[in-house]
Tab-separated table of C-alpha atoms in Angstrom:
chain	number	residue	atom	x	y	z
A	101	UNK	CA	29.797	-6.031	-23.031
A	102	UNK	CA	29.637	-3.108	-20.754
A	103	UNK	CA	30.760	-3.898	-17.072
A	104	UNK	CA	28.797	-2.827	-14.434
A	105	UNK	CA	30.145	-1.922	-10.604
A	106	UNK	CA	26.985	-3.998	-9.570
A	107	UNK	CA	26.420	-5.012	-5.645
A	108	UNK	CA	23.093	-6.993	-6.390
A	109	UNK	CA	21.598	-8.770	-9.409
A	110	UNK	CA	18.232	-10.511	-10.114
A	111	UNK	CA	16.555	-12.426	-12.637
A	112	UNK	CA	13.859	-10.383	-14.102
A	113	UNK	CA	12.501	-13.066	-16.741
A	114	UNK	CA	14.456	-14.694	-19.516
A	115	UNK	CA	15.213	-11.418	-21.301
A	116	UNK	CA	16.301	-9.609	-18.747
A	117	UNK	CA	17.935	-8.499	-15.071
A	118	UNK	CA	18.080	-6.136	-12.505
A	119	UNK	CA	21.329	-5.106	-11.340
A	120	UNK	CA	22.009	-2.816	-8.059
A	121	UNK	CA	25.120	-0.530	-8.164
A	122	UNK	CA	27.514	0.900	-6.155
A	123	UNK	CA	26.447	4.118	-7.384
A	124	UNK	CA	22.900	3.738	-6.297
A	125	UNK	CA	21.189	2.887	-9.841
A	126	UNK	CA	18.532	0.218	-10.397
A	127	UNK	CA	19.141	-1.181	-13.900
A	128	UNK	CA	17.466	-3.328	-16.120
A	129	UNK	CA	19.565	-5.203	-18.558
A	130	UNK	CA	19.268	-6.568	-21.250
A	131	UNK	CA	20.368	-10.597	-21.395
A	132	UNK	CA	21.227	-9.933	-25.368
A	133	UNK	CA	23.363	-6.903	-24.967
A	134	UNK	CA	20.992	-4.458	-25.912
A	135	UNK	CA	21.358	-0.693	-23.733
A	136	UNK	CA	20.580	-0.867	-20.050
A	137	UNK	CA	17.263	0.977	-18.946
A	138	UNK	CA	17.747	3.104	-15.453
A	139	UNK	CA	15.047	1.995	-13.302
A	140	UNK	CA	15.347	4.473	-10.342
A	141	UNK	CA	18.019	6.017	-8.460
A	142	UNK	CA	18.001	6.262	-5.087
A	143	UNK	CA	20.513	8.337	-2.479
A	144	UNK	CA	22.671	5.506	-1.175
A	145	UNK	CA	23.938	2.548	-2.674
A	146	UNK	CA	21.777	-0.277	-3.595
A	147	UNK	CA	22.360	-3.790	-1.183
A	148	UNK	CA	19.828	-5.805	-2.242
A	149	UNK	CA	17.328	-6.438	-5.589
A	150	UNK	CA	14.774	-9.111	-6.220
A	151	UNK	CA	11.986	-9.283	-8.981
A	152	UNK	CA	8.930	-11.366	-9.303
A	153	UNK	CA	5.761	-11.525	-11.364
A	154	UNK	CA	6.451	-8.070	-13.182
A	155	UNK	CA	7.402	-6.390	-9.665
A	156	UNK	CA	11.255	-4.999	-9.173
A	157	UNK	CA	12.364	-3.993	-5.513
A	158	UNK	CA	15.502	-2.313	-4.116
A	159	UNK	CA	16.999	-2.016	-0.697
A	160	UNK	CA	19.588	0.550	-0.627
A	161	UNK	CA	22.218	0.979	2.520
A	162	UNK	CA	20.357	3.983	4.543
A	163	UNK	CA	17.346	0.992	4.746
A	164	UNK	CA	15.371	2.551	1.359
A	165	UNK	CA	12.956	0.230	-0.039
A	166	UNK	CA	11.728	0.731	-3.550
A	167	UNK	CA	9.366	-1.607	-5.789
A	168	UNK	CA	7.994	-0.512	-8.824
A	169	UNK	CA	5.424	-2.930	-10.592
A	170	UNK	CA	1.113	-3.060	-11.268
A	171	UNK	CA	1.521	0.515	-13.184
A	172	UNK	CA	2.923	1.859	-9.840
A	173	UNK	CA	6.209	2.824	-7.697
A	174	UNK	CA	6.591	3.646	-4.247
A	175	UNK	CA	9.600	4.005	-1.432
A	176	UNK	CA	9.215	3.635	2.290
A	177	UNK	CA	12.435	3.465	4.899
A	178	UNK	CA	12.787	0.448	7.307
A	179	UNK	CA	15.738	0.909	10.463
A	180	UNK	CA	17.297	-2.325	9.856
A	181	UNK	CA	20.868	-3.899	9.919
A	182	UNK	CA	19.886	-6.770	7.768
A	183	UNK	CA	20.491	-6.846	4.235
A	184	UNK	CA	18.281	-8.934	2.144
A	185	UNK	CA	14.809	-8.421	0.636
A	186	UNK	CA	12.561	-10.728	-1.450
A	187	UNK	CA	9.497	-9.565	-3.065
A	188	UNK	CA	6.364	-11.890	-4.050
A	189	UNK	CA	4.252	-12.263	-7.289
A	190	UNK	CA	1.659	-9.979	-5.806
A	191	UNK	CA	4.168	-6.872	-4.880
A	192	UNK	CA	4.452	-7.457	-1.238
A	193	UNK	CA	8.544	-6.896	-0.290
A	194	UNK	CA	9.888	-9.337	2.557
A	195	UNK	CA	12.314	-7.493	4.857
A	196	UNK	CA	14.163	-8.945	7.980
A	197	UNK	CA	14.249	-7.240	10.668
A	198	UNK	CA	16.402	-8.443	13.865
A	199	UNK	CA	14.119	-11.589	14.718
A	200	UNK	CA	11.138	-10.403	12.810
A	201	UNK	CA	9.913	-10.864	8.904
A	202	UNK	CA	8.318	-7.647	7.874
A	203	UNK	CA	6.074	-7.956	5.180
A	204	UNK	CA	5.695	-3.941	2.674
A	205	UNK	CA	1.775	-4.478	0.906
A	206	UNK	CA	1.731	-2.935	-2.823
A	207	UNK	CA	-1.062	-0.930	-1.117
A	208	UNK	CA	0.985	-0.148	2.628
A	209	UNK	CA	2.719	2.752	3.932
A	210	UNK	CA	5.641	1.029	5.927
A	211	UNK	CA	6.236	-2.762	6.367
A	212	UNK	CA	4.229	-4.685	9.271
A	213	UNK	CA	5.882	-7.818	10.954
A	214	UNK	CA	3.990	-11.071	9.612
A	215	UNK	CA	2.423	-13.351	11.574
A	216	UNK	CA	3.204	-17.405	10.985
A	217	UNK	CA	-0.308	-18.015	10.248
A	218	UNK	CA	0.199	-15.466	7.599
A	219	UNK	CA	3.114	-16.607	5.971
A	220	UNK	CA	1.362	-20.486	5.954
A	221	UNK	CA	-1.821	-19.569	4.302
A	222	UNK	CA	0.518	-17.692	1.196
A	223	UNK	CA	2.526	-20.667	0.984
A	224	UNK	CA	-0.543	-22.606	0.486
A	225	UNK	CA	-1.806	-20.421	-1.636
A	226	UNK	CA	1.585	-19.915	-3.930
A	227	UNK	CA	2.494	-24.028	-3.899
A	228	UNK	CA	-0.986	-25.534	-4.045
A	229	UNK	CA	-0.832	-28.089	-0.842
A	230	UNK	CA	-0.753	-27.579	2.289
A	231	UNK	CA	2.984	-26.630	3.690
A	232	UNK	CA	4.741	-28.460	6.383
A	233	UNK	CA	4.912	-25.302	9.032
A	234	UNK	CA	6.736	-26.066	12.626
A	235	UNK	CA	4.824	-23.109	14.099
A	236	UNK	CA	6.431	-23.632	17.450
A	237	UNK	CA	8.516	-20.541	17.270
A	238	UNK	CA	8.022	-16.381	17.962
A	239	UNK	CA	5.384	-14.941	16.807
A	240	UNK	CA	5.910	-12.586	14.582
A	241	UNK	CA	8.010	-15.001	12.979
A	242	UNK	CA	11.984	-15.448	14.094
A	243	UNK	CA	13.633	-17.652	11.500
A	244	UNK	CA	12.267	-19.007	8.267
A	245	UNK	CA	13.344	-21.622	5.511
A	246	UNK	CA	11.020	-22.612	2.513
A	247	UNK	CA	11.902	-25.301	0.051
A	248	UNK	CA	9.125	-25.759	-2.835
A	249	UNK	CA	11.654	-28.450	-5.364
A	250	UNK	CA	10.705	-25.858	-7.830
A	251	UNK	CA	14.252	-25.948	-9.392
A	252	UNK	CA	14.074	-29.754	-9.910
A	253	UNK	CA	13.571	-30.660	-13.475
């Protein structure tokens, strides 16, 4: 099996992964040892990957974000210190940003900071009750922790 000088790995689906490298690739591979596809390369290493719902994205260490999914690809820059993205079923990439969340549209130039109220109504919307939010906090939001006990059984 080839070996990989990877700095960030996600699960893709059951076939597959992404893997970011040292050397500033964004791979898919293959979970059955089958050849890796290059994704995109970008000019710095990559930090940070995370797929969801057909949707790959990419942080690499000059603050490059990438996400290709929906037929399209894009790349914006955030300045930020914080390494760490997530991206949702529906394309947008999650980026922290000192005490903000920013939140990258598929449609968006640059990430916007998200409001609580924001973040509440997706939850809703992605877990199908209503989510227990202590909104007591900043505005755009500061700090953030979701459990959903999807990985139970």
């Amino acid at each position: 099996m080839p070996c990989w000088s990877s700095a960030a790995i996600a699960v893709i689906d059951s076939t597959a992964f992404v893997v970011g490298t040292n050397t500033s690739r964004i791979e898919r591979i293959d979970r059955n040892g089958g050849p890796a596809t290059l994704i995109a390369t970008l000019d710095t290493p990559i930090v940070s990957v995370a797929a969801n719902g057909g949707w790959i994205a990419a942080q690499s260490v000059d603050g490059t974000l990438f996400r290709r999914g929906g037929g399209r690809e894009s790349r914006t820059t955030v300045d930020t210190s914080t390494v760490g993205i997530d991206v949702a079923h529906d394309g947008t990439v999650y980026i922290p940003r000192g005490t903000q969340l920013l939140g990258w549209g598929p449609t968006a130039a640059e990430p916007v900071p998200v409001a609580a109220s924001e973040l509440v109504r997706r939850c809703r919307e992605l877990f199908g009750q209503e989510p227990l939010a202590f909104l007591h906090g900043t505005d755009p939001i500061a700090s953030l922790g979701i459990v959903s006990g999807g990985a139970q059984g």
